CSV table of C-alpha atoms in Angstrom, one decimal:
chain,number,residue,atom,x,y,z
B,854,MET,CA,-25.9,14.7,-29.1
B,855,LYS,CA,-29.4,14.3,-27.7
B,856,LYS,CA,-28.9,17.6,-25.6
B,857,ALA,CA,-27.9,19.6,-29.0
B,858,ALA,CA,-31.0,18.2,-30.9
B,859,LYS,CA,-33.2,19.0,-28.0
B,860,LEU,CA,-31.7,22.9,-27.9
B,861,ALA,CA,-31.8,23.3,-31.8
B,862,VAL,CA,-35.7,22.2,-31.4
B,863,VAL,CA,-36.2,24.6,-28.6
B,864,ALA,CA,-34.5,27.2,-30.4
B,865,ALA,CA,-36.3,26.7,-33.6
B,866,ALA,CA,-39.9,26.4,-32.4
B,867,PRO,CA,-40.6,30.0,-31.8
B,868,ILE,CA,-39.3,30.8,-35.4
B,869,LEU,CA,-41.5,28.0,-36.9
B,870,LEU,CA,-44.7,29.1,-34.8
B,871,ALA,CA,-44.0,32.6,-36.1
B,872,ALA,CA,-44.1,31.6,-39.7
B,873,LEU,CA,-47.2,29.8,-39.3
B,874,TRP,CA,-48.8,32.8,-37.5
B,875,MET,CA,-47.8,35.1,-40.1
B,876,ASP,CA,-49.5,33.1,-42.7
B,877,GLU,CA,-52.9,33.6,-40.6
B,878,GLN,CA,-52.6,37.4,-40.6
B,879,PRO,CA,-55.9,39.0,-41.8
B,880,SER,CA,-55.0,41.0,-44.9
B,881,TYR,CA,-57.0,43.4,-46.8
B,882,LYS,CA,-58.2,42.7,-50.7
B,883,PRO,CA,-59.2,45.0,-52.7
B,884,TYR,CA,-62.9,45.5,-52.7
B,885,ARG,CA,-63.3,43.7,-49.5
B,886,PRO,CA,-64.0,44.9,-46.4
B,887,PRO,CA,-63.2,46.8,-44.6
B,888,VAL,CA,-64.0,49.8,-46.9
B,889,LEU,CA,-63.2,53.1,-45.7
B,890,SER,CA,-66.2,55.4,-45.3
B,891,PRO,CA,-66.1,58.7,-46.9
B,892,PRO,CA,-65.6,61.9,-44.5
B,893,ALA,CA,-68.4,63.6,-43.4
B,894,GLY,CA,-70.1,66.1,-45.7
B,895,SER,CA,-68.2,64.8,-48.8
B,896,VAL,CA,-70.0,64.3,-52.2
B,897,PRO,CA,-69.3,61.3,-54.6
B,898,VAL,CA,-67.7,62.6,-57.9
B,899,SER,CA,-67.4,60.1,-60.7
B,900,GLY,CA,-64.3,61.7,-61.9
B,901,LYS,CA,-65.8,62.6,-65.4
B,902,GLU,CA,-65.6,66.1,-67.2
B,903,VAL,CA,-69.1,67.0,-67.9
B,904,ILE,CA,-69.1,69.1,-71.1
B,905,PRO,CA,-72.8,70.4,-72.1
B,906,GLN,CA,-73.7,69.7,-75.5
B,907,GLY,CA,-75.9,72.7,-75.8
B,908,GLY,CA,-75.2,76.3,-75.1
B,909,GLU,CA,-71.9,78.3,-75.4
B,910,LEU,CA,-68.8,77.3,-73.5
B,911,LYS,CA,-67.0,80.5,-72.2
B,912,ASN,CA,-63.1,80.3,-71.8
B,913,PRO,CA,-62.3,80.5,-68.2
B,914,LEU,CA,-58.7,81.4,-68.8
B,915,LEU,CA,-57.5,85.0,-69.7
B,916,PRO,CA,-54.9,84.7,-72.5
B,917,THR,CA,-51.7,85.7,-70.4
B,918,ALA,CA,-48.4,84.9,-71.4
B,919,ALA,CA,-48.2,82.1,-69.6
B,920,SER,CA,-51.4,80.6,-71.2
B,921,LEU,CA,-50.0,81.4,-74.7
B,922,ALA,CA,-46.7,79.9,-74.1
B,923,GLU,CA,-48.3,76.6,-72.6
B,924,GLY,CA,-50.7,76.6,-75.7
B,925,LYS,CA,-47.7,77.1,-78.1
B,926,THR,CA,-46.2,73.8,-76.5
B,927,LEU,CA,-49.4,72.1,-76.6
B,928,PHE,CA,-50.0,72.8,-80.1
B,929,GLU,CA,-46.1,72.0,-81.2
B,930,ILE,CA,-46.6,68.5,-79.3
B,931,ASN,CA,-50.1,67.5,-80.3
B,932,CYS,CA,-51.2,69.5,-83.3
B,933,ALA,CA,-48.5,70.7,-85.4
B,934,MET,CA,-47.8,67.1,-86.8
B,935,CYS,CA,-51.2,67.1,-88.8
B,936,HIS,CA,-52.0,70.9,-88.9
B,937,GLY,CA,-48.3,72.3,-89.4
B,938,MET,CA,-46.4,75.0,-87.6
B,939,THR,CA,-47.8,77.6,-90.1
B,940,SER,CA,-50.8,77.7,-92.2
B,941,ALA,CA,-48.7,77.5,-95.3
B,942,GLU,CA,-47.6,73.8,-94.9
B,943,ARG,CA,-48.9,70.8,-93.4
B,944,GLY,CA,-46.7,68.6,-90.6
B,945,PRO,CA,-45.6,65.4,-91.8
B,946,VAL,CA,-48.5,63.6,-90.9
B,947,GLY,CA,-50.9,66.0,-92.3
B,948,ARG,CA,-48.8,65.8,-96.1
B,949,LYS,CA,-49.8,62.0,-96.0
B,950,LEU,CA,-53.9,62.3,-95.6
B,951,THR,CA,-55.9,62.8,-98.3
B,952,PRO,CA,-57.5,65.5,-98.2
B,953,PRO,CA,-55.1,67.1,-96.0
B,954,PRO,CA,-56.1,68.7,-92.5
B,955,PRO,CA,-57.1,72.4,-92.4
B,956,GLY,CA,-54.2,74.9,-91.9
B,957,LEU,CA,-55.3,76.5,-88.3
B,958,ASP,CA,-54.7,80.0,-89.3
B,959,ARG,CA,-56.3,83.0,-87.7
B,960,GLU,CA,-58.9,83.6,-90.5
B,961,MET,CA,-60.3,80.0,-89.8
B,962,VAL,CA,-60.4,80.2,-86.4
B,963,ARG,CA,-61.9,83.8,-86.2
B,964,GLY,CA,-65.0,82.4,-87.5
B,965,MET,CA,-65.5,79.7,-84.7
B,966,SER,CA,-66.2,80.5,-81.2
B,967,ASP,CA,-64.1,79.8,-78.1
B,968,GLY,CA,-66.5,77.0,-77.1
B,969,ALA,CA,-66.7,75.7,-80.7
B,970,ILE,CA,-62.7,75.1,-80.8
B,971,PHE,CA,-62.8,73.6,-77.3
B,972,ARG,CA,-65.4,71.0,-78.2
B,973,ALA,CA,-63.2,70.2,-81.4
B,974,VAL,CA,-60.2,69.7,-79.4
B,975,THR,CA,-62.2,67.7,-76.9
B,976,PHE,CA,-64.4,65.5,-79.1
B,977,GLY,CA,-62.6,65.7,-82.1
B,978,PHE,CA,-64.2,65.3,-85.8
B,979,GLY,CA,-63.8,63.6,-88.8
B,980,ARG,CA,-60.3,62.0,-88.7
B,981,MET,CA,-59.1,64.2,-85.8
B,982,PRO,CA,-58.9,62.0,-82.8
B,983,PRO,CA,-60.4,63.4,-79.6
B,984,PHE,CA,-58.1,64.9,-76.9
B,985,ARG,CA,-60.3,64.7,-73.9
B,986,GLU,CA,-58.3,61.9,-72.3
B,987,LYS,CA,-55.0,63.3,-73.4
B,988,LEU,CA,-55.4,67.1,-72.3
B,989,THR,CA,-56.8,68.8,-69.1
B,990,PRO,CA,-59.6,71.0,-69.8
B,991,GLN,CA,-57.0,73.9,-68.6
B,992,GLU,CA,-54.5,72.7,-71.3
B,993,ARG,CA,-57.3,72.7,-74.1
B,994,TRP,CA,-58.1,76.2,-72.9
B,995,ASN,CA,-54.7,77.3,-73.2
B,996,LEU,CA,-54.6,75.7,-76.7
B,997,VAL,CA,-57.8,77.8,-77.4
B,998,ASN,CA,-56.0,81.0,-76.4
B,999,PHE,CA,-52.9,80.2,-78.4
B,1000,LEU,CA,-55.0,79.5,-81.7
B,1001,ARG,CA,-56.6,82.7,-81.0
B,1002,THR,CA,-53.3,84.6,-81.4
B,1003,ARG,CA,-51.6,82.2,-84.2
B,1004,GLN,CA,-50.5,83.8,-87.6
């Protein structure tokens, strides 16, 4: 029996030592060294979109069929619930608001520049929420292109 107990202890010793060794391994914690250094020539970026408040923004996207199709989809998802699918009738949420949100028909949009529409979508105004965090800049420009062609 003693021989079997010794054999068990000898067999279990490496496993127990390995378990102790595993507890002492270095592990990297967030925000602690070693911190990877940036590649040579890289420029730090805050990751935030910068939209100048003054001056006129130029629409970088042409109103292609793909841009208009994406703008229409984005309008249906994000705008139609308040502004309505057509200018004649507000969406289900817009009907509950007093006063109702304006219809985004061609006449209303014609009086605004692309940059003004982009800023309105980006920063919101009045009761309209900002879409800066919800839509990428390209999606917002696609939405501007769609609003220009909307009846």
